Amino acid sequence: MHKRQFLMTVAASGASRAALPVSALLGACATGAGNGTADAIYFGGPILTMNDAQPQVEAVAVAGGVIRAVGRREAVFGLRGPATRMVDLQGRTLIPGFVDPHSHLGGVGLQAISANLLPPPDGDNSSIAGLQQTFRRYLRESKEPAQLGMVFGFGYDDSQLEERRHPTREDLDQVSMQLPVVAIHQSGHFGALNSVALARAGITAGTPDPEGGVIRRQAGSREPDGVLEENAFFRTLGRLMPRLTTEQAVGWLEQAQQLYLQYGYTTVQDGRADPQAVATAIAAAERGRLLVDVVSYPDILQLGEGAFMTGAYYGRTYKNRLRIGGVKLTLDGSPQGKTAWLTQPYRVPPAGQPPGYKGYGVLSDAQAHAAVARAVEHGWQILVHANGDAAIDQFIGAVRAAGPQVRARDMRPVLIHGQTLRRDQVSMLKELGIFPSLFPMHTFYWGDWHRDSVLGDPRAQNISPTGWVLEAGLRFTSHHDAPVALPSSIRVLDATVNRTTRSGRVLGPEHRVSPWTALQAQTLWSAYQHFEEDRKGSIEPGKLADLVVLSDNPMTVERHKLASIQVLETIKQGRSVYRANA
């Protein structure tokens, strides 16, 4: 049996680490030793390499920010010198640094300075009244409203509010009638505005819905009720955002960076970055303010002439910890918000929509094909947001139209989210060389909502179908889509392994995977998605010393306790950049 399969089998049976063959776990000797001494040697706890050929070792030597040797303790200790730091893990677990396969670093910066409107367990908001109370407390205690001249809140979720609806302009008018108030939905695809914000944005009864978006109206009239969907929200938010100084914008990014470090990420993605977000990341890089590697994917629809794609930061090599890795395209919306584009109707249509409602796309087929063709023509890796299976069909069609060069040139186009990916579509991903980055975290946050209201069974059971993907011989990555959810690597791990909903039910048991596979999806396979598998994602000689110390071993802890694991330390190229309770 293959070593990885054996390791997964033992973990699945709950057997202890001691039951594994010593040779399979530790390797016969240290590899990659060479000459010279180590800056640091880690030992004294489980070291999970994510390398199938040598899954676990006793010690790791680091020199010059690079992994120098791994293997048996006595062999690696041969690299000890007078100045070598000997780091005893004291039973804690060492793994590679987490590589973020999809999120929005710039959005997390906005989240970091906003009122926390998240529902439990990440916030305290379970009702409209609770949201109002959170906003009022934020106004009293935070300096941002006065500095920005407006009030932001992030993370409300209508599916988790007692009222099962979005807050309206009237609800937010009770927070303030002097300042614009914007409440951003947890999906990031909706926003609710008070009357002051609507007036400042110029949205009135006479304002038409934009293409790919909806301005929701009060019953029986054209008067806006304050809730904006998709492009209506994105464009309005862009108009309302206050102008920041470069230092303020970099400060927001640094606050976001700290949140990722807290969860063990050593590489972070900024997906669908607008021009200002790219400029801010470059400013942070030039000022030496990035502690993690940041890979940015600008919105292809906002590229203009594509200056970012020809500048010093575009390519496979980081400069000052930043690189522009490709482009991002969005084809539909949010399944929990019921704007994702489906081929079959929603189980319960959203307010104001008729039976048979299937959501909607953002672009025509011709526009989607043109965007993908542009990326392929220039050799840009493209990440495509497609939640609904109709949107996934559109993406598949666009890649197919781009021709065999996509696969021949190993361009690794990425399907982002793929929530309602059908089984027949999985084989098409394999045929066309499309890499799936899935979102099993939805099973916890919105699994019950998917089953009861959004999709119903059996579709809800098969959201983010990792089982089908593995069955087809494909790899996948598993993401959090921050700021949609907190960038919690541990919550991602737990959801990918257990697929347990808020109510404690298992959604799609056949799509559960082993802890080893889930960890690879967050490390080595994520590095592969970014074309960085040669230098990141596993603990092997020659790779960067991007490491994370965990409180417990994911391979041996009881599966239902995975969510209780804590990130104790994050190490970027041999340097400690985060310590819990430091």
Coordinates of C-alpha atoms in Angstrom, one line a residue:
M1 CA 0.0 0.0 0.0
H2 CA 1.2 3.5 -0.8
K3 CA 2.6 5.3 2.3
R4 CA 0.1 8.1 2.2
Q5 CA -2.8 5.7 1.8
F6 CA -1.5 3.7 4.8
L7 CA -1.1 6.9 6.8
M8 CA -4.7 7.9 5.9
T9 CA -6.0 4.5 6.8
V10 CA -4.4 4.4 10.2
A11 CA -5.6 8.0 11.0
A12 CA -9.2 7.1 9.8
S13 CA -9.3 4.1 12.2
G14 CA -8.2 6.2 15.1
A15 CA -5.0 4.2 15.6
S16 CA -2.1 5.8 17.5
R17 CA 1.0 7.2 15.8
A18 CA 3.0 4.4 17.4
A19 CA 1.1 1.9 15.2
L20 CA 2.8 3.2 12.1
P21 CA 6.1 1.6 10.8
V22 CA 9.0 3.6 12.1
S23 CA 10.6 3.6 8.6
A24 CA 7.5 5.1 7.1
L25 CA 7.2 7.8 9.7
L26 CA 10.8 8.9 10.3
G27 CA 12.9 7.9 7.3
A28 CA 16.1 6.0 7.7
C29 CA 18.3 9.1 8.0
A30 CA 18.5 12.8 7.6
T31 CA 18.3 14.0 4.1
G32 CA 19.8 17.2 2.6
A33 CA 22.5 17.6 5.3
G34 CA 25.5 18.9 3.3
N35 CA 28.2 21.1 4.9
G36 CA 27.8 23.9 7.5
T37 CA 25.7 24.2 10.6
A38 CA 22.1 25.0 11.2
D39 CA 20.6 28.3 12.5
A40 CA 17.9 26.3 14.3
I41 CA 16.9 22.7 14.8
Y42 CA 13.3 21.7 15.7
F43 CA 12.7 18.5 17.6
G44 CA 10.8 17.0 20.4
G45 CA 7.3 16.7 18.8
P46 CA 5.5 15.3 15.8
I47 CA 6.8 16.9 12.6
L48 CA 4.3 16.3 9.8
T49 CA 6.1 17.0 6.5
M50 CA 3.1 16.7 4.0
N51 CA 5.6 14.8 1.9
D52 CA 4.1 11.4 1.0
A53 CA 7.5 9.8 0.7
Q54 CA 8.5 10.8 4.2
P55 CA 5.4 11.7 6.1
Q56 CA 6.8 12.3 9.6
V57 CA 10.3 13.0 10.9
E58 CA 12.0 13.5 14.2
A59 CA 13.9 16.7 13.5
V60 CA 14.3 19.6 11.1
A61 CA 17.3 21.8 10.5
V62 CA 17.0 25.3 9.2
A63 CA 19.7 27.6 7.8
G64 CA 19.4 30.9 6.0
G65 CA 15.6 30.7 6.0
V66 CA 15.6 27.4 4.1
I67 CA 15.1 23.9 5.3
R68 CA 18.5 22.3 5.4
A69 CA 17.8 18.7 6.6
V70 CA 15.0 16.5 7.9
G71 CA 15.1 13.0 9.4
R72 CA 16.2 11.2 12.5
R73 CA 17.1 13.3 15.4
E74 CA 20.7 12.0 15.8
A75 CA 21.4 12.6 12.1
V76 CA 19.9 16.2 12.0
F77 CA 21.7 17.0 15.3
G78 CA 24.9 16.6 13.3
L79 CA 24.3 20.1 11.9
R80 CA 24.3 21.6 15.4
G81 CA 26.9 24.4 15.9
P82 CA 27.8 26.8 18.7
A83 CA 25.1 29.3 17.6
T84 CA 22.4 26.9 16.6
R85 CA 19.0 27.4 18.4
M86 CA 17.7 24.1 19.7
V87 CA 13.9 24.4 19.6
D88 CA 12.3 21.7 21.7
L89 CA 8.6 21.4 20.6
Q90 CA 7.7 19.8 23.9
G91 CA 5.2 17.5 22.3
R92 CA 3.6 20.1 20.1
T93 CA 3.2 19.5 16.4
L94 CA 5.2 21.2 13.6
I95 CA 3.8 21.4 10.1
P96 CA 4.5 23.5 6.9
G97 CA 3.1 27.0 6.9
F98 CA -0.4 27.3 5.5
V99 CA -0.7 28.5 2.0
D100 CA -3.9 30.5 1.4
P101 CA -5.5 29.2 -1.8
H102 CA -8.2 31.9 -1.9
S103 CA -9.2 35.0 0.0
H104 CA -9.2 38.8 -0.2
L105 CA -6.5 40.4 1.8
G106 CA -7.7 43.9 1.0
G107 CA -11.2 43.0 2.2
V108 CA -9.9 41.6 5.4
G109 CA -8.3 45.0 6.0
L110 CA -11.7 46.7 5.7
Q111 CA -13.1 44.0 8.0
A112 CA -10.4 44.7 10.6
I113 CA -11.5 48.3 11.0
S114 CA -15.3 47.7 10.8
A115 CA -17.9 46.8 13.4
N116 CA -18.1 43.0 13.8
L117 CA -21.5 42.0 12.6
L118 CA -20.7 38.3 12.4
P119 CA -23.1 35.8 14.0
P120 CA -21.9 33.2 16.6
P121 CA -19.4 31.7 17.0
D122 CA -17.4 34.5 15.4
G123 CA -19.5 37.4 16.7
D124 CA -22.6 38.1 18.8
N125 CA -25.2 39.1 16.2
S126 CA -28.4 37.0 16.0
S127 CA -31.0 39.7 15.3
I128 CA -31.5 43.1 13.7
A129 CA -31.7 44.6 17.2
G130 CA -28.3 43.0 17.9
L131 CA -26.8 44.5 14.8
Q132 CA -28.0 47.9 15.8
Q133 CA -26.6 47.5 19.3
T134 CA -23.2 46.4 17.8
F135 CA -23.2 49.5 15.6
R136 CA -24.0 51.8 18.5
R137 CA -21.2 50.4 20.6
Y138 CA -18.8 50.7 17.7
L139 CA -19.8 54.3 17.2
R140 CA -19.0 55.0 20.9
E141 CA -15.8 53.1 21.2
S142 CA -14.1 53.2 17.8
K143 CA -12.1 56.1 16.2
E144 CA -12.7 55.0 12.6
P145 CA -16.2 56.6 12.1
A146 CA -14.9 60.1 12.9
Q147 CA -11.8 59.5 10.8
L148 CA -13.6 58.1 7.8
G149 CA -16.7 60.2 8.0
M150 CA -18.9 57.0 7.7
V151 CA -19.7 53.8 9.5
F152 CA -18.8 50.3 8.3
G153 CA -20.0 47.0 9.6
F154 CA -18.9 43.7 8.3
G155 CA -20.4 40.1 8.4
Y156 CA -24.1 40.2 9.0
D157 CA -25.8 37.0 7.8
D158 CA -29.6 37.1 7.1
S159 CA -29.7 33.3 7.3
Q160 CA -28.6 33.5 10.9
L161 CA -30.7 36.4 12.1
E162 CA -33.9 35.8 13.9
E163 CA -35.8 37.8 11.3
R164 CA -34.3 35.8 8.4
R165 CA -33.9 39.0 6.4
H166 CA -31.4 41.7 5.6
P167 CA -31.4 44.9 7.6
T168 CA -33.1 47.8 5.7
R169 CA -32.4 51.5 5.4
E170 CA -35.0 52.1 8.1
D171 CA -33.1 49.7 10.5
L172 CA -29.8 51.4 9.8
D173 CA -31.4 54.9 10.0
Q174 CA -31.9 54.0 13.7
V175 CA -28.1 53.7 14.0
S176 CA -27.3 57.1 12.5
M177 CA -29.0 59.8 10.5
Q178 CA -25.9 62.0 10.4
L179 CA -23.3 59.6 9.0
P180 CA -23.5 57.1 6.1
V181 CA -23.9 53.5 7.5
V182 CA -23.0 50.5 5.4
A183 CA -23.5 47.0 6.6
I184 CA -21.7 44.4 4.5
H185 CA -23.1 40.9 4.2
Q186 CA -20.8 38.0 5.3
S187 CA -20.7 36.8 1.7
G188 CA -19.4 40.2 0.5
H189 CA -22.0 40.1 -2.3
F190 CA -24.6 42.2 -0.6
G191 CA -24.7 45.4 1.4
A192 CA -27.4 47.3 3.4
L193 CA -27.3 51.1 3.4
N194 CA -29.0 53.7 5.5
S195 CA -30.7 56.7 3.9
V196 CA -27.6 59.0 4.2
A197 CA -25.5 56.4 2.4
L198 CA -28.1 55.9 -0.3
A199 CA -28.3 59.7 -0.9
R200 CA -24.6 60.1 -1.0
A201 CA -24.4 57.3 -3.6
G202 CA -27.1 58.9 -5.6
I203 CA -29.4 55.9 -5.5
T204 CA -33.1 56.9 -5.8
A205 CA -36.4 55.4 -7.1
G206 CA -35.3 56.4 -10.6
T207 CA -31.9 54.6 -10.5
P208 CA -32.0 51.5 -12.7
D209 CA -30.6 48.2 -11.7
P210 CA -27.0 47.8 -13.2
E211 CA -26.1 44.8 -15.3
G212 CA -25.3 41.9 -13.0
G213 CA -26.9 43.5 -9.9
V214 CA -30.1 44.4 -8.2
I215 CA -31.3 47.4 -6.1
R216 CA -34.0 45.9 -3.9
R217 CA -37.1 48.0 -3.6
Q218 CA -39.7 48.7 -0.9
A219 CA -42.9 46.6 -1.5
G220 CA -45.3 48.2 -4.0
S221 CA -42.9 51.0 -5.0
R222 CA -39.6 51.7 -6.7
E223 CA -38.1 53.3 -3.6
P224 CA -34.8 51.5 -2.6
D225 CA -35.1 49.5 0.6
G226 CA -31.4 49.9 1.3
V227 CA -30.3 46.4 0.2
L228 CA -28.0 46.1 -2.8
E229 CA -27.0 42.9 -4.6
E230 CA -23.8 42.0 -6.5
N231 CA -22.7 44.7 -9.0
A232 CA -25.2 47.2 -7.5
F233 CA -23.4 46.8 -4.2
F234 CA -19.8 46.6 -5.6
R235 CA -20.1 49.8 -7.6
T236 CA -21.8 51.7 -4.8
L237 CA -19.2 50.6 -2.2
G238 CA -16.5 51.9 -4.6
R239 CA -18.2 55.3 -4.8
L240 CA -18.7 55.5 -1.0
M241 CA -15.2 54.4 0.1
P242 CA -13.3 57.3 1.6
R243 CA -10.0 58.3 0.2
L244 CA -7.2 57.0 2.3
T245 CA -3.7 58.2 2.5
T246 CA -1.1 55.6 1.5
E247 CA -0.1 55.1 5.1
Q248 CA -3.7 54.6 6.2
A249 CA -4.2 52.0 3.5
V250 CA -1.0 50.2 4.3
G251 CA -2.0 50.3 8.0
W252 CA -5.3 48.5 7.1
L253 CA -3.3 45.9 5.2
E254 CA -1.0 45.3 8.2
Q255 CA -4.0 44.7 10.5
A256 CA -5.3 42.1 8.0
Q257 CA -1.9 40.5 7.8
Q258 CA -1.8 40.0 11.6
L259 CA -5.1 38.1 11.4
Y260 CA -3.6 35.7 8.9
L261 CA -0.5 35.2 10.9
Q262 CA -2.6 34.3 13.9
Y263 CA -4.0 31.4 11.9
G264 CA -0.6 30.2 10.6
Y265 CA -0.7 31.5 7.0
T266 CA 2.7 32.3 5.6
T267 CA 1.4 32.9 2.1
V268 CA -1.7 34.9 1.6
Q269 CA -3.8 35.6 -1.6
D270 CA -5.5 38.8 -2.5
G271 CA -8.1 37.6 -5.0
R272 CA -10.0 40.0 -7.3
A273 CA -7.8 42.9 -6.2
D274 CA -8.9 46.3 -7.5
P275 CA -6.3 48.8 -8.7
Q276 CA -6.2 50.5 -5.4
A277 CA -5.6 47.3 -3.5
V278 CA -2.8 46.4 -5.8
A279 CA -1.2 49.8 -5.4
T280 CA -1.5 49.4 -1.6
A281 CA 0.1 46.0 -1.6
I282 CA 3.0 47.4 -3.7
A283 CA 3.3 50.4 -1.3
A284 CA 3.5 47.9 1.7
A285 CA 6.1 45.8 -0.2
E286 CA 8.2 48.9 -1.0
R287 CA 8.1 50.0 2.7
G288 CA 9.1 46.5 3.9
R289 CA 5.9 46.0 5.8
L290 CA 5.0 42.5 4.5
L291 CA 5.7 39.7 6.9
V292 CA 4.1 37.0 4.7
D293 CA 4.3 36.4 1.0
V294 CA 1.3 38.0 -0.8
V295 CA 0.2 36.8 -4.2
S296 CA -2.3 39.2 -5.8
Y297 CA -4.8 38.4 -8.6
P298 CA -6.2 41.7 -10.0
D299 CA -9.7 41.8 -11.3
I300 CA -9.4 41.2 -15.1
L301 CA -12.4 43.5 -15.7
Q302 CA -10.6 46.4 -14.0
L303 CA -7.2 45.9 -15.6
G304 CA -7.4 48.6 -18.2
E305 CA -4.3 48.3 -20.4
G306 CA -2.9 45.8 -17.9
A307 CA 0.0 47.8 -16.5
F308 CA 0.2 45.7 -13.4
M309 CA 0.7 42.6 -15.5
T310 CA 3.9 44.0 -17.1
G311 CA 5.5 45.6 -14.1
A312 CA 8.2 44.5 -11.8
Y313 CA 5.8 42.7 -9.4
Y314 CA 4.2 40.4 -12.0
G315 CA 5.6 36.9 -12.3
R316 CA 6.5 33.7 -10.4
T317 CA 9.1 35.4 -8.2
Y318 CA 8.4 37.5 -5.2
K319 CA 9.8 41.0 -4.8
N320 CA 9.7 42.4 -1.2
R321 CA 7.3 39.5 -0.4
L322 CA 4.8 40.4 -3.1
R323 CA 4.0 39.1 -6.6
I324 CA 1.1 39.4 -9.0
G325 CA 0.3 35.9 -9.9
G326 CA -2.5 36.3 -12.5
V327 CA -6.0 37.6 -12.8
K328 CA -9.4 37.0 -11.3
L329 CA -12.8 36.8 -13.0
T330 CA -16.2 36.6 -11.3
L331 CA -19.1 34.9 -13.1
D332 CA -21.9 34.8 -10.4
G333 CA -22.7 35.5 -6.8
S334 CA -23.3 33.8 -3.5
P335 CA -25.3 30.6 -2.9
Q336 CA -26.1 31.5 0.7
G337 CA -27.3 34.9 -0.6
K338 CA -29.2 33.1 -3.4
T339 CA -27.5 35.0 -6.2
A340 CA -25.3 32.1 -7.4
W341 CA -26.3 31.0 -11.0
L342 CA -27.9 27.5 -10.9
T343 CA -29.3 25.2 -13.6
Q344 CA -32.1 24.1 -11.3
P345 CA -34.2 26.5 -9.1
Y346 CA -33.5 27.4 -5.5
R347 CA -35.5 25.4 -3.0
V348 CA -37.0 28.6 -1.5
P349 CA -36.6 31.7 -3.8
P350 CA -35.5 34.9 -2.1
A351 CA -38.0 37.6 -1.3
G352 CA -39.5 39.2 -4.4
Q353 CA -38.4 36.4 -6.8
P354 CA -40.9 33.9 -8.4
P355 CA -40.9 30.1 -8.1
G356 CA -38.3 28.7 -10.6
Y357 CA -35.7 31.5 -9.8
K358 CA -32.2 30.2 -10.5
G359 CA -30.0 33.2 -9.7
Y360 CA -28.1 35.0 -12.4
G361 CA -24.7 35.4 -14.0
V362 CA -22.6 38.5 -14.2
L363 CA -21.4 38.3 -17.8
S364 CA -22.7 37.0 -21.1
D365 CA -21.1 33.9 -22.6
A366 CA -19.3 36.1 -25.1
Q367 CA -17.9 38.4 -22.3
A368 CA -16.8 35.4 -20.2
H369 CA -15.1 33.8 -23.2
A370 CA -13.4 37.0 -24.1
A371 CA -12.0 37.5 -20.6
V372 CA -10.6 33.9 -20.4
A373 CA -9.2 34.2 -23.9
R374 CA -7.4 37.4 -22.9
A375 CA -5.8 35.7 -20.0
V376 CA -4.7 32.7 -22.1
E377 CA -3.4 34.9 -24.8
H378 CA -1.1 36.7 -22.3
G379 CA -0.2 33.6 -20.4
W380 CA -1.9 34.8 -17.2
Q381 CA -3.1 32.3 -14.7
I382 CA -6.8 33.0 -14.2
L383 CA -8.9 32.3 -11.1
V384 CA -12.6 32.2 -11.8
H385 CA -15.3 32.6 -9.1
A386 CA -18.2 30.3 -10.0
N387 CA -20.5 29.0 -7.3
G388 CA -23.5 27.9 -9.3
D389 CA -23.3 25.0 -11.7
A390 CA -24.6 27.2 -14.5
A391 CA -21.6 29.6 -13.9
I392 CA -19.3 26.6 -13.8
D393 CA -20.7 25.5 -17.1
Q394 CA -19.9 29.0 -18.5
F395 CA -16.3 28.7 -17.2
I396 CA -15.8 25.3 -18.6
G397 CA -17.2 26.5 -21.9
A398 CA -14.8 29.5 -21.9
V399 CA -11.7 27.3 -21.2
R400 CA -12.8 24.8 -23.9
A401 CA -13.1 27.7 -26.4
A402 CA -9.6 28.9 -25.5
G403 CA -8.3 25.6 -26.9
P404 CA -5.8 22.9 -26.0
Q405 CA -3.0 25.4 -25.2
V406 CA -4.5 25.9 -21.7
R407 CA -3.5 22.4 -20.8
A408 CA -0.4 22.1 -23.0
R409 CA 1.1 25.2 -21.4
D410 CA 0.1 24.1 -17.9
M411 CA -1.7 27.4 -17.2
R412 CA -3.6 25.9 -14.2
P413 CA -6.8 27.9 -14.5
V414 CA -8.6 27.7 -11.1
L415 CA -12.2 27.2 -10.3
I416 CA -12.9 29.2 -7.1
H417 CA -15.6 27.8 -4.8
G418 CA -17.4 25.4 -7.1
Q419 CA -20.1 25.0 -4.5
T420 CA -22.6 23.2 -6.7
L421 CA -20.1 21.4 -8.9
R422 CA -21.9 18.5 -10.6
R423 CA -20.3 15.1 -10.9
D424 CA -20.3 15.2 -14.7
Q425 CA -18.5 18.6 -14.5
V426 CA -15.6 17.0 -12.5
S427 CA -14.5 15.0 -15.4
M428 CA -14.5 18.1 -17.6
L429 CA -12.2 19.9 -15.0
K430 CA -9.8 16.9 -15.4
E431 CA -10.0 17.0 -19.2
L432 CA -9.3 20.7 -19.4
G433 CA -6.7 21.0 -16.7
I434 CA -8.9 23.2 -14.4
F435 CA -7.8 23.1 -10.8
P436 CA -10.6 23.1 -8.2
S437 CA -10.3 25.3 -5.1
L438 CA -13.4 24.3 -3.1
F439 CA -15.1 25.7 0.0
P440 CA -16.0 22.9 2.4
M441 CA -16.2 25.5 5.2
H442 CA -19.7 26.2 3.9
T443 CA -20.8 23.0 5.4
F444 CA -20.4 24.5 8.9
Y445 CA -21.4 28.1 8.3
W446 CA -24.3 27.5 5.9
G447 CA -24.8 23.8 5.6
D448 CA -28.2 23.8 7.4
W449 CA -29.3 26.8 5.3
H450 CA -28.3 25.1 2.1
R451 CA -30.3 22.0 3.0
D452 CA -33.4 23.8 4.3
S453 CA -33.6 26.8 2.1
V454 CA -31.0 27.2 -0.6
L455 CA -30.6 23.9 -2.4
G456 CA -32.4 21.1 -0.5
D457 CA -31.3 17.5 -0.7
P458 CA -29.5 15.9 -2.5
R459 CA -27.8 19.0 -3.9
A460 CA -27.0 20.3 -0.4
Q461 CA -25.2 17.1 0.4
N462 CA -22.8 17.6 -2.5
I463 CA -21.6 21.1 -2.0
S464 CA -17.9 21.3 -2.5
P465 CA -17.7 17.7 -3.5
T466 CA -14.2 16.8 -2.5
G467 CA -15.0 13.0 -2.6
W468 CA -15.9 13.2 -6.3
V469 CA -12.7 15.2 -7.0
L470 CA -10.5 12.7 -5.3
E471 CA -12.3 9.8 -7.0
A472 CA -11.4 11.4 -10.3
G473 CA -7.7 11.5 -9.4
L474 CA -7.6 15.3 -9.0
R475 CA -6.1 17.3 -6.2
F476 CA -8.0 20.3 -4.7
T477 CA -7.5 23.1 -2.2
S478 CA -9.7 24.2 0.6
H479 CA -10.2 27.8 1.5
H480 CA -12.0 30.3 3.8
D481 CA -12.6 33.2 1.4
A482 CA -11.8 35.7 4.1
P483 CA -13.4 38.1 4.9
V484 CA -16.4 35.9 4.1
A485 CA -15.2 33.9 7.1
L486 CA -12.3 34.6 9.4
P487 CA -9.1 33.3 7.9
S488 CA -9.0 30.3 10.3
S489 CA -6.9 27.5 9.0
I490 CA -8.2 25.3 11.8
R491 CA -11.8 25.9 10.9
V492 CA -11.0 25.0 7.3
L493 CA -9.3 21.8 8.5
D494 CA -12.2 20.8 10.6
A495 CA -14.8 21.5 8.0
T496 CA -12.9 19.6 5.2
V497 CA -12.5 16.6 7.4
N498 CA -15.9 16.5 9.2
R499 CA -18.4 18.5 7.1
T500 CA -20.5 19.1 10.3
T501 CA -23.2 21.8 10.2
R502 CA -24.0 24.3 12.9
S503 CA -26.7 21.9 14.1
G504 CA -24.3 19.0 14.3
R505 CA -25.4 17.1 11.2
V506 CA -22.9 15.7 8.7
L507 CA -23.5 17.1 5.2
G508 CA -22.3 14.7 2.5
P509 CA -20.4 12.1 4.5
E510 CA -18.9 10.6 1.3
H511 CA -17.0 13.9 0.8
R512 CA -15.2 13.8 4.1
V513 CA -11.5 13.3 3.8
S514 CA -8.6 12.3 6.1
P515 CA -6.8 14.9 8.2
W516 CA -3.7 14.2 6.1
T517 CA -5.5 15.0 2.8
A518 CA -7.1 18.1 4.4
L519 CA -3.7 19.4 5.5
Q520 CA -2.2 18.7 2.1
A521 CA -5.0 20.7 0.5
Q522 CA -4.0 23.7 2.7
T523 CA -0.3 23.4 2.2
L524 CA 1.3 21.4 -0.6
W525 CA -1.6 21.4 -3.0
S526 CA -2.2 25.1 -2.3
A527 CA 1.4 25.7 -3.2
Y528 CA 0.9 23.7 -6.4
Q529 CA -2.1 25.9 -7.3
H530 CA 0.1 28.9 -7.1
F531 CA 3.0 27.3 -9.0
E532 CA 5.1 27.3 -5.8
E533 CA 5.2 23.6 -5.0
D534 CA 9.0 23.6 -5.6
R535 CA 9.6 25.9 -2.7
K536 CA 6.6 25.7 -0.3
G537 CA 4.0 23.4 1.1
S538 CA 6.0 20.6 2.6
I539 CA 8.9 20.2 5.0
E540 CA 11.7 19.1 2.6
P541 CA 15.3 20.1 2.2
G542 CA 15.7 23.1 -0.1
K543 CA 12.2 24.5 0.6
L544 CA 11.5 27.7 2.5
A545 CA 11.4 27.3 6.3
D546 CA 7.8 28.4 6.5
L547 CA 6.5 26.5 9.5
V548 CA 3.7 26.4 12.0
V549 CA 3.5 25.1 15.5
L550 CA 0.2 23.5 16.6
S551 CA -1.1 22.7 20.0
D552 CA -2.1 19.2 19.0
N553 CA -1.4 16.6 16.3
P554 CA -4.2 16.7 13.7
M555 CA -3.4 13.1 12.8
T556 CA -4.1 11.7 16.3
V557 CA -6.5 14.1 17.9
E558 CA -10.1 12.9 17.9
R559 CA -11.7 14.2 14.7
H560 CA -14.6 16.0 16.4
K561 CA -11.9 18.0 18.4
L562 CA -10.0 19.3 15.4
A563 CA -11.6 22.7 15.7
S564 CA -10.0 23.1 19.2
I565 CA -6.4 22.9 17.9
Q566 CA -4.6 26.2 18.3
V567 CA -1.9 27.9 16.2
L568 CA 0.9 28.6 18.7
E569 CA 3.6 30.0 16.5
T570 CA 4.0 31.1 12.8
I571 CA 7.5 31.0 11.3
K572 CA 8.3 32.7 8.0
Q573 CA 11.6 31.7 6.4
G574 CA 13.0 30.7 9.8
R575 CA 11.9 33.9 11.6
S576 CA 9.1 33.8 14.2
V577 CA 6.4 36.3 13.1
Y578 CA 3.6 35.3 15.4
R579 CA 3.4 33.8 18.9
A580 CA 0.1 33.1 20.7
N581 CA -0.2 35.2 23.9
A582 CA 3.1 36.9 23.1

